[in-house]
Short mmCIF file of C-alpha atoms and ligand atoms in Angstrom, two decimals:
data_model
loop_
_atom_site.label_atom_id
_atom_site.label_comp_id
_atom_site.label_asym_id
_atom_site.label_seq_id
_atom_site.Cartn_x
_atom_site.Cartn_y
_atom_site.Cartn_z
CA UNK K 201 0.00 0.00 0.00
CA UNK K 202 1.41 3.41 -0.94
CA UNK K 203 1.78 5.81 1.98
CA UNK K 204 2.49 9.52 2.37
CA UNK K 205 2.75 10.04 6.12
CA UNK K 206 2.26 13.54 7.52
CA UNK K 207 5.37 15.55 8.43
CA UNK K 208 4.65 15.39 12.18
CA UNK K 209 5.10 11.60 12.27
CA UNK K 210 7.13 10.68 9.19
CA UNK K 211 10.59 10.95 10.75
CA UNK K 212 9.74 9.50 14.15
CA UNK K 213 10.37 5.88 15.27
CA UNK K 214 6.60 5.26 15.33
CA UNK K 215 6.24 6.82 11.89
CA UNK K 216 8.97 4.63 10.43
CA UNK K 217 7.47 1.52 11.97
CA UNK K 218 3.91 2.39 10.90
CA UNK K 219 5.07 3.14 7.37
CA UNK K 220 6.83 -0.21 6.96
CA UNK K 221 3.73 -2.02 8.30
CA UNK K 222 1.34 -0.10 6.06
CA UNK K 223 3.48 -0.78 3.00
CA UNK K 224 3.33 -4.52 3.65
CA UNK K 225 -0.48 -4.54 3.45
CA UNK K 226 -1.76 -5.39 -0.03
CA UNK K 227 -5.37 -4.71 0.95
CA UNK K 228 -6.47 -8.24 0.03
CA UNK K 229 -8.96 -8.53 2.89
CA UNK K 230 -8.14 -12.14 3.84
CA UNK K 231 -7.88 -10.94 7.44
CA UNK K 232 -11.52 -9.80 7.48
CA UNK K 233 -12.62 -13.43 7.24
CA UNK K 234 -11.19 -14.26 10.68
CA UNK K 235 -11.95 -10.99 12.46
CA UNK K 236 -14.57 -11.46 15.21
CA UNK K 237 -15.85 -7.88 15.09
CA UNK K 238 -16.15 -7.94 11.30
CA UNK K 239 -18.10 -11.19 11.58
CA UNK K 240 -20.48 -9.65 14.13
CA UNK K 241 -20.93 -6.19 12.65
CA UNK K 242 -20.34 -6.78 8.93
CA UNK K 243 -18.86 -3.29 8.60
CA UNK K 244 -15.57 -2.85 6.73
CA UNK K 245 -14.56 -0.21 9.27
CA UNK K 246 -14.85 -2.81 12.06
CA UNK K 247 -12.50 -5.25 10.36
CA UNK K 248 -8.70 -5.22 10.23
CA UNK K 249 -8.42 -3.97 6.65
CA UNK K 250 -10.73 -1.06 7.40
CA UNK K 251 -8.94 -0.27 10.65
CA UNK K 252 -5.61 -0.28 8.86
CA UNK K 253 -7.04 2.11 6.30
CA UNK K 254 -8.42 4.44 8.98
CA UNK K 255 -5.05 4.49 10.77
CA UNK K 256 -3.31 5.20 7.45
CA UNK K 257 -5.59 8.17 6.83
CA UNK K 258 -4.93 9.59 10.30
CA UNK K 259 -1.17 9.16 9.97
CA UNK K 260 -1.38 10.88 6.59
CA UNK K 261 -2.97 13.90 8.23
CA UNK K 262 -6.75 13.29 8.21
CA UNK K 263 -8.53 14.41 11.37
CA UNK K 264 -9.86 11.43 13.34
CA UNK K 265 -13.37 11.54 14.81
CA UNK K 266 -15.09 9.86 17.74
CA UNK K 267 -16.28 7.27 15.19
CA UNK K 268 -12.65 6.46 14.26
CA UNK K 269 -11.88 6.03 17.95
CA UNK K 270 -14.88 3.72 18.38
CA UNK K 271 -13.86 1.48 15.46
CA UNK K 272 -10.40 1.12 17.06
CA UNK K 273 -11.89 0.61 20.54
CA UNK K 274 -14.03 -2.24 19.18
CA UNK K 275 -10.92 -4.14 18.12
CA UNK K 276 -10.23 -6.94 20.60
CA UNK K 277 -6.49 -6.91 19.80
CA UNK K 278 -6.95 -10.66 19.43
CA UNK K 279 -4.32 -10.85 16.63
CA UNK K 280 -6.38 -13.32 14.64
CA UNK K 281 -5.84 -11.04 11.65
CA UNK K 282 -2.06 -11.16 12.13
CA UNK K 283 -1.90 -14.93 12.01
CA UNK K 284 -4.22 -14.96 8.99
CA UNK K 285 -2.40 -12.31 6.95
CA UNK K 286 -0.35 -13.82 4.10
CA UNK K 287 1.80 -10.68 3.88
CA UNK K 288 2.95 -10.70 7.52
CA UNK K 289 1.35 -7.34 8.37
CA UNK K 290 2.07 -6.55 12.03
CA UNK K 291 -1.39 -5.25 12.80
CA UNK K 292 -0.83 -5.31 16.59
CA UNK K 293 1.95 -2.72 16.45
CA UNK K 294 0.04 -0.61 13.97
CA UNK K 295 -3.15 -0.48 16.04
CA UNK K 296 -1.11 0.48 19.10
CA UNK K 297 0.36 3.45 17.21
CA UNK K 298 -3.03 4.25 15.70
CA UNK K 299 -4.83 4.21 19.03
CA UNK K 300 -2.24 6.44 20.70
CA UNK K 301 -2.43 8.90 17.80
CA UNK K 302 -6.22 9.00 17.75
CA UNK K 303 -6.51 9.26 21.55
CA UNK K 304 -4.14 12.25 21.47
CA UNK K 305 -6.47 14.04 19.04
CA UNK K 306 -9.94 12.90 20.15
CA UNK K 307 -10.66 13.64 23.83
CA UNK K 308 -12.82 11.01 25.46
CA UNK K 309 -15.95 11.96 27.34
CA UNK K 310 -15.44 12.49 31.08
CA UNK K 311 -17.51 9.43 32.05
CA UNK K 312 -15.55 7.24 29.66
CA UNK K 313 -12.21 8.52 30.97
CA UNK K 314 -13.35 7.94 34.52
CA UNK K 315 -14.46 4.38 33.72
CA UNK K 316 -11.15 3.51 32.05
CA UNK K 317 -9.02 5.14 34.76
CA UNK K 318 -11.02 3.52 37.55
CA UNK K 319 -10.59 0.12 35.93
CA UNK K 320 -6.86 0.61 35.58
CA UNK K 321 -6.53 1.81 39.14
CA UNK K 322 -8.67 -0.82 40.85
CA UNK K 323 -7.82 -3.96 38.92
CA UNK K 324 -4.04 -3.59 38.87
CA UNK K 325 -3.58 -2.97 42.61
CA UNK K 326 -3.84 -6.21 44.51
CA UNK K 327 -4.17 -4.46 47.90
CA UNK K 328 -7.39 -2.95 46.55
CA UNK K 329 -8.60 -5.61 44.13
CA UNK K 330 -8.29 -8.64 46.44
CA UNK K 331 -10.45 -7.14 49.26
CA UNK K 332 -12.90 -5.85 46.62
CA UNK K 333 -13.25 -9.41 45.31
CA UNK K 334 -13.94 -10.71 48.83
CA UNK K 335 -16.56 -8.02 49.49
CA UNK K 336 -18.06 -8.58 46.03
CA UNK K 337 -18.49 -12.28 46.75
CA UNK K 338 -20.25 -11.51 50.02
CA UNK K 339 -22.60 -9.09 48.25
CA UNK K 340 -22.90 -11.07 45.02
CA UNK K 341 -26.69 -10.73 44.88
CA UNK K 342 -26.47 -6.93 44.94
CA UNK K 343 -23.94 -6.61 42.12
CA UNK K 344 -24.91 -5.62 38.57
CA UNK K 345 -25.27 -8.74 36.40
CA UNK K 346 -22.15 -7.90 34.38
CA UNK K 347 -19.95 -7.68 37.47
CA UNK K 348 -21.53 -10.79 38.99
CA UNK K 349 -20.69 -12.78 35.89
CA UNK K 350 -17.05 -11.74 36.09
CA UNK K 351 -16.72 -12.87 39.70
CA UNK K 352 -16.21 -16.62 39.86
CA UNK K 353 -17.24 -18.34 43.10
CA UNK K 354 -14.32 -18.83 45.49
CA UNK K 355 -12.72 -22.25 45.40
CA UNK K 356 -9.96 -23.62 47.58
CA UNK K 357 -6.43 -23.18 46.26
CA UNK K 358 -5.10 -26.24 48.09
CA UNK K 359 -1.69 -26.44 49.69
CA UNK K 360 1.46 -24.74 48.45
CA UNK K 361 4.39 -27.21 48.30
CA UNK K 362 6.93 -26.81 51.09
CA UNK K 363 9.85 -28.65 49.55
CA UNK K 364 12.78 -26.73 48.15
CA UNK K 365 14.59 -27.78 44.99
CA UNK K 366 17.83 -26.84 43.29
CA UNK K 367 15.87 -26.19 40.10
CA UNK K 368 13.73 -23.05 40.36
CA UNK K 369 11.39 -21.04 38.17
CA UNK K 370 9.84 -17.65 38.83
CA UNK K 371 6.08 -17.25 38.95
CA UNK K 372 4.47 -13.87 38.33
CA UNK K 373 3.15 -12.07 41.41
CA UNK K 374 0.18 -10.84 39.39
CA UNK K 375 -2.86 -8.75 40.20
CA UNK K 376 -6.12 -10.32 38.98
CA UNK K 377 -5.35 -14.03 39.02
CA UNK K 378 -4.16 -14.40 42.65
CA UNK K 379 -7.29 -12.57 43.79
CA UNK K 380 -9.85 -14.26 41.53
CA UNK K 381 -8.32 -17.69 40.91
CA UNK K 382 -5.58 -18.46 43.46
CA UNK K 383 -6.00 -22.16 42.67
CA UNK K 384 -4.12 -21.64 39.39
CA UNK K 385 -0.84 -20.53 40.98
CA UNK K 386 -1.10 -23.22 43.66
CA UNK K 387 -1.72 -25.94 41.07
CA UNK K 388 1.22 -24.65 39.03
CA UNK K 389 3.49 -24.77 42.07
CA UNK K 390 2.37 -28.34 42.90
CA UNK K 391 2.93 -29.60 39.36
CA UNK K 392 6.36 -27.96 39.23
CA UNK K 393 7.15 -29.51 42.62
CA UNK K 394 6.37 -32.97 41.25
CA UNK K 395 8.87 -32.28 38.51
CA UNK K 396 11.51 -31.29 41.06
CA UNK K 397 11.21 -27.56 40.34
CA UNK K 398 10.55 -24.95 43.01
CA UNK K 399 8.16 -22.11 42.15
CA UNK K 400 9.60 -18.81 43.38
CA UNK K 401 7.63 -15.58 43.69
CA UNK K 402 9.69 -12.39 43.90
CA UNK K 403 7.89 -10.35 46.55
CA UNK K 404 8.49 -7.02 44.79
CA UNK K 405 7.03 -8.11 41.45
CA UNK K 406 3.51 -6.96 40.63
CA UNK K 407 0.99 -6.63 37.79
CA UNK K 408 2.65 -7.19 34.39
CA UNK K 409 1.27 -3.95 32.91
CA UNK K 410 -1.08 -5.55 30.35
CA UNK K 411 -4.15 -3.62 31.47
CA UNK K 412 -2.34 -0.26 31.40
CA UNK K 413 -0.96 -1.07 27.97
CA UNK K 414 -4.38 -2.09 26.61
CA UNK K 415 -5.89 1.14 27.88
CA UNK K 416 -3.22 3.32 26.31
CA UNK K 417 -1.31 4.15 29.52
CA UNK K 418 2.07 3.25 28.06
CA UNK K 419 4.18 5.18 30.59
CA UNK K 420 2.46 3.33 33.43
CA UNK K 421 2.94 0.00 31.68
CA UNK K 422 6.64 0.82 31.26
CA UNK K 423 6.90 1.66 34.97
CA UNK K 424 5.35 -1.71 35.84
CA UNK K 425 7.75 -3.48 33.50
CA UNK K 426 10.73 -1.77 35.16
CA UNK K 427 9.49 -2.77 38.62
CA UNK K 428 9.17 -6.42 37.62
CA UNK K 429 12.56 -6.38 35.92
CA UNK K 430 14.12 -4.96 39.09
CA UNK K 431 12.42 -7.70 41.13
CA UNK K 432 13.52 -10.54 38.83
CA UNK K 433 16.90 -9.35 37.64
CA UNK K 434 19.06 -10.50 40.60
CA UNK K 435 17.66 -14.05 40.37
CA UNK K 436 18.08 -14.16 36.59
CA UNK K 437 21.54 -12.62 36.62
CA UNK K 438 22.81 -15.04 39.26
CA UNK K 439 21.35 -17.92 37.27
CA UNK K 440 19.20 -19.01 40.21
CA UNK K 441 16.06 -19.44 38.11
CA UNK K 442 15.67 -21.24 34.80
CA UNK K 443 12.75 -19.27 33.48
CA UNK K 444 9.80 -17.04 34.30
CA UNK K 445 6.95 -19.54 34.11
CA UNK K 446 3.72 -17.77 33.15
CA UNK K 447 0.34 -19.40 33.69
CA UNK K 448 -1.77 -16.52 32.32
CA UNK K 449 -1.21 -16.18 28.59
CA UNK K 450 -2.23 -12.51 28.56
CA UNK K 451 0.49 -11.70 31.09
CA UNK K 452 2.95 -13.88 29.18
CA UNK K 453 2.30 -11.99 25.96
CA UNK K 454 2.93 -8.70 27.79
CA UNK K 455 6.14 -9.82 29.49
CA UNK K 456 7.47 -11.18 26.20
CA UNK K 457 6.87 -7.67 24.87
CA UNK K 458 8.95 -5.92 27.58
CA UNK K 459 11.92 -5.87 25.18
CA UNK K 460 9.86 -3.81 22.76
CA UNK K 461 8.19 -1.71 25.45
CA UNK K 462 11.55 -0.59 26.89
CA UNK K 463 13.60 -0.64 23.70
CA UNK K 464 14.37 3.09 23.97
CA UNK K 465 15.32 3.03 27.65
CA UNK K 466 19.11 2.73 27.84
CA UNK K 467 19.01 1.64 31.50
CA UNK K 468 16.53 -1.18 30.92
CA UNK K 469 16.61 -2.23 27.25
CA UNK K 470 19.17 -4.97 27.80
CA UNK K 471 17.51 -6.29 30.95
CA UNK K 472 14.09 -6.17 29.31
CA UNK K 473 15.41 -8.24 26.43
CA UNK K 474 16.72 -10.87 28.86
CA UNK K 475 13.46 -10.92 30.81
CA UNK K 476 11.40 -11.29 27.63
CA UNK K 477 13.58 -14.17 26.50
CA UNK K 478 13.21 -15.85 29.92
CA UNK K 479 9.40 -15.62 29.93
CA UNK K 480 7.78 -18.88 28.91
CA UNK K 481 4.15 -19.90 29.01
CA UNK K 482 3.54 -23.14 30.91
CA UNK K 483 2.51 -24.59 27.56
CA UNK K 484 6.08 -24.08 26.36
CA UNK K 485 7.75 -25.46 29.47
CA UNK K 486 5.71 -28.31 30.79
CA UNK K 487 4.64 -30.61 27.97
CA UNK K 488 8.14 -31.97 27.45
CA UNK K 489 8.80 -32.31 31.19
CA UNK K 490 5.41 -33.84 31.95
CA UNK K 491 5.46 -36.42 29.18
CA UNK K 492 7.64 -38.53 31.46
CA UNK K 493 4.81 -38.69 34.00
CA UNK K 494 2.04 -39.40 31.53
CA UNK K 495 2.49 -43.19 31.36
CA UNK K 496 2.07 -43.33 35.15
CA UNK K 497 -1.45 -42.02 34.82
CA UNK K 498 -2.78 -44.58 32.41
CA UNK K 499 -5.75 -45.55 34.63
CA UNK K 500 -8.97 -44.42 32.86
CA UNK K 501 -10.17 -41.05 34.05
CA UNK K 502 -13.68 -40.65 35.48
CA UNK K 503 -16.25 -39.08 33.16
CA UNK K 504 -16.17 -35.79 35.07
CA UNK K 505 -12.51 -35.37 34.13
CA UNK K 506 -12.06 -37.26 30.89
CA UNK K 507 -14.14 -35.45 28.31
CA UNK K 508 -12.92 -31.86 27.98
CA UNK K 509 -13.06 -28.92 25.58
CA UNK K 510 -9.96 -26.75 25.32
CA UNK K 511 -10.20 -23.04 24.54
CA UNK K 512 -6.80 -21.69 23.43
CA UNK K 513 -6.70 -17.98 24.37
CA UNK K 514 -5.83 -15.54 21.58
CA UNK K 515 -2.80 -14.42 23.59
CA UNK K 516 -1.56 -18.01 23.49
CA UNK K 517 -2.41 -19.08 19.93
CA UNK K 518 -2.12 -15.77 18.05
CA UNK K 519 0.11 -13.42 20.08
CA UNK K 520 2.58 -15.97 21.46
CA UNK K 521 1.88 -18.39 18.61
CA UNK K 522 1.99 -21.41 20.90
CA UNK K 523 -0.37 -23.95 19.37
CA UNK K 524 -1.24 -27.57 19.99
CA UNK K 525 1.11 -28.24 22.93
CA UNK K 526 -1.57 -28.20 25.62
CA UNK K 527 -3.94 -30.33 23.57
CA UNK K 528 -1.25 -32.96 22.96
CA UNK K 529 -0.39 -33.02 26.64
CA UNK K 530 -4.01 -33.38 27.75
CA UNK K 531 -4.48 -36.34 25.42
CA UNK K 532 -1.27 -37.93 26.75
CA UNK K 533 -2.78 -37.71 30.25
CA UNK K 534 -5.97 -39.47 29.21
CA UNK K 535 -8.25 -36.63 28.15
CA UNK K 536 -10.77 -37.06 25.39
CA UNK K 537 -10.70 -33.69 23.64
CA UNK K 538 -13.97 -32.79 21.96
CA UNK K 539 -13.98 -31.01 18.59
CA UNK K 540 -14.57 -27.26 18.93
CA UNK K 541 -15.64 -25.23 15.90
CA UNK K 542 -13.99 -21.86 15.29
CA UNK K 543 -11.32 -22.49 17.93
CA UNK K 544 -9.30 -19.65 16.41
CA UNK K 545 -11.91 -17.04 17.40
CA UNK K 546 -11.78 -14.84 20.50
CA UNK K 547 -14.15 -15.54 23.41
CA UNK K 548 -14.70 -11.80 23.96
CA UNK K 549 -12.79 -11.44 27.23
CA UNK K 550 -9.77 -9.54 25.82
CA UNK K 551 -8.55 -7.85 29.01
CA UNK K 552 -10.97 -5.09 29.95
CA UNK K 553 -12.95 -5.48 26.69
CA UNK K 554 -15.67 -7.46 28.47
CA UNK K 555 -16.37 -4.39 30.61
CA UNK K 556 -15.77 -1.66 28.03
CA UNK K 557 -17.49 -3.30 25.03
CA UNK K 558 -19.88 -5.52 26.93
CA UNK K 559 -22.43 -6.02 24.12
CA UNK K 560 -19.94 -7.35 21.57
CA UNK K 561 -18.14 -9.28 24.29
CA UNK K 562 -21.35 -11.07 25.35
CA UNK K 563 -22.17 -12.02 21.76
CA UNK K 564 -18.71 -13.49 21.28
CA UNK K 565 -18.98 -15.42 24.54
CA UNK K 566 -22.37 -16.85 23.60
CA UNK K 567 -20.97 -18.12 20.28
CA UNK K 568 -17.84 -19.46 21.95
CA UNK K 569 -19.75 -21.32 24.63
CA UNK K 570 -22.12 -22.84 22.06
CA UNK K 571 -19.10 -24.19 20.21
CA UNK K 572 -17.29 -25.33 23.35
CA UNK K 573 -20.32 -27.10 24.83
CA UNK K 574 -21.84 -28.54 21.64
CA UNK K 575 -20.19 -31.96 22.02
CA UNK K 576 -21.19 -32.14 25.71
CA UNK K 577 -17.78 -32.11 27.40
CA UNK K 578 -17.67 -32.41 31.19
CA UNK K 579 -15.40 -29.40 31.56
CA UNK K 580 -13.90 -26.47 29.65
CA UNK K 581 -10.16 -25.86 30.01
CA UNK K 582 -8.25 -22.73 29.07
CA UNK K 583 -5.00 -20.88 29.79
CA UNK K 584 -5.72 -17.28 30.75
CA UNK K 585 -7.46 -15.77 33.76
CA UNK K 586 -9.52 -13.37 31.61
CA UNK K 587 -10.94 -16.14 29.40
CA UNK K 588 -11.52 -18.42 32.40
CA UNK K 589 -13.58 -15.92 34.40
CA UNK K 590 -15.41 -14.60 31.34
CA UNK K 591 -16.45 -18.08 30.20
CA UNK K 592 -17.23 -19.32 33.71
CA UNK K 593 -19.71 -16.47 34.10
CA UNK K 594 -22.09 -18.07 31.58
CA UNK K 595 -20.95 -21.69 31.15
CA UNK K 596 -23.18 -24.60 32.09
CA UNK K 597 -20.17 -26.74 33.04
CA UNK K 598 -17.01 -26.13 35.12
CA UNK K 599 -14.29 -23.97 33.59
CA UNK K 600 -10.71 -24.53 34.78
CA UNK K 601 -7.12 -23.76 33.87
CA UNK K 602 -5.50 -26.75 32.16
CA UNK K 603 -2.79 -26.84 34.84
CA UNK K 604 -5.50 -27.42 37.46
CA UNK K 605 -6.70 -30.38 35.39
CA UNK K 606 -3.17 -31.81 35.19
CA UNK K 607 -2.72 -31.25 38.94
CA UNK K 608 -5.97 -33.11 39.65
CA UNK K 609 -5.05 -36.01 37.38
CA UNK K 610 -1.60 -36.31 38.96
CA UNK K 611 -3.05 -36.13 42.47
CA UNK K 612 -5.32 -39.12 41.73
CA UNK K 613 -2.26 -41.21 41.16
CA UNK K 614 0.06 -39.43 43.54
CA UNK K 615 2.39 -42.22 44.75
CA UNK K 616 3.17 -43.38 41.26
CA UNK K 617 3.17 -39.98 39.60
CA UNK K 618 5.48 -38.19 42.04
CA UNK K 619 9.06 -38.63 40.81
CA UNK K 620 10.44 -37.72 44.23
CA UNK K 621 9.00 -41.00 45.51
CA UNK K 622 10.22 -43.07 42.60
S1 SF4 L 213 -3.53 -7.02 6.72
FE1 SF4 L 213 -2.84 -8.72 5.43
S2 SF4 L 213 -4.69 -9.94 5.05
FE2 SF4 L 213 -5.36 -7.92 5.79
S3 SF4 L 213 -5.70 -6.70 3.97
FE3 SF4 L 213 -3.59 -6.30 4.58
S4 SF4 L 213 -2.35 -7.79 3.46
FE4 SF4 L 213 -4.47 -8.51 3.31
S1 SF4 L 214 -7.06 -7.85 16.35
FE1 SF4 L 214 -8.88 -9.18 16.25
S2 SF4 L 214 -10.65 -7.78 16.47
FE2 SF4 L 214 -8.84 -6.51 15.98
S3 SF4 L 214 -8.91 -6.29 13.76
FE3 SF4 L 214 -7.57 -8.07 14.20
S4 SF4 L 214 -8.94 -9.85 14.11
FE4 SF4 L 214 -10.25 -8.01 14.26
#
C-alpha cells in the first residue's frame, strides 16, 4: 500500500514503523474473514483492513473523529488477523500506534475517561482488588449482572508445596489471578514440585502492565515493567532461576513484549530483552517435562474429568503463537478432547474489553460457549485468567485452567506420579 505520512510523524520511530507495516499490506482482505468484530458487525470499518485504512488516513494527516476512535476501541487486539495475513502485516503494532495517535487528538468523554481510569486503578492494585473481590463475593446478589458474571465463586487453592529444589522457576506475582483464581498458581506450584522444580515468587514483582498497555497508559505499563525487571533481575543474573513460568497467557504476551516496550530506555533495554527471553508460558515449558509422568497415569479417568473442551486464548495461539502443545499433553494424560468449531476465534474477554465493550463481548462469549459445549464435554479448560472468568460467568459446566486439570489427574495417582517418591 502506498503511503504519504504527515510531516509530524514521518521521521519519528513510530512513523517509520507504521510506514513499513502499512506498505506490507496489499489490501487483500483475507484478514476480514477471521476478524470477530467484522463477523459480528459486517462493517468494513470494524475489520482489520478497514482499521488499517483508517489508521493510514490519520497518519497521513486526516482528522480522526469519535467514530474512528470507536472502530479502534471495538478491536479486541486478538491478533487473529495477524496470524491470517499472508503478507505478515504486524497489525498489533500498527493499532497500538493508531490508538495512541487517535486518543491524542480525540478527547474522550469524562464518564468514559473515569471508567477507564477507575478500571486501571482498581484492577491492577492487589491491595485494593483482592479485598474488593472478597466483598463482592459476600454481596454477590447486589452486584450488577455484568460484574456478577465476572466474579467466579471462590474455590480452595489447596496447599502450596513446602519442599525446596535446586531447580527453580519464577512465577508472576500478578494482580487479577491471585485474587480471583488463586488455585491456578497453587496448582502450578504443585505440578512444578512434582517435577523437582521450586516455584519462586519475587515479593516485589507486581501486575505485568497488560491492562495499562491495553488502555493506552504506556508510561504506566513501562513503569510496571521496570518494577518487575528490578524484582527478577538479581535471580536471573545469578542464574538461580531457569525461566519465568507464566500461567496466564495474557500476562505472558505482555512480558514477552517488555523488550519492545523498553527498547528506547538505555538503562533497561538490555535487561528487558533478557526478561522477555526468559518468559515462557507453561505450555512451552511443561509438555516436554510432563510427558515422562504421563504413562504413570494410564488408569482411565472418570467421566467428570475425561471429556474436555480446550479453549486456546488468543494471547496463546495468536500473540505468542503457541499452538497444539496443551492439547497434545491433555491427550497424553488421558483426556478425550472434543472437537470445537472456530477455535481460532476470540471468546470476547480480551482484558478489559468485556467491561468496556460488553455487548460485543457477550455475543462473542455466547458463540464461543455454544461451540465449546456442543459436544457435551464435562469441563472447559483454558489458559488465561480473563478467558476463564469470562467463560465461567455463563458456562453450564465447570471452567478450569488446564494446569488445574493436570494437577488433579496427577493427584489421583500421587504415589506413582510423584518422581520424588520413585
Ligand atoms: S492485513 Fe494482510 S490480510 Fe489484511 S488486507 Fe492487509 S495484506 Fe491482506
Ligand atoms: S485484532 Fe482481532 S478484532 Fe482486531 S482487527 Fe484483528 S482480528 Fe479483528
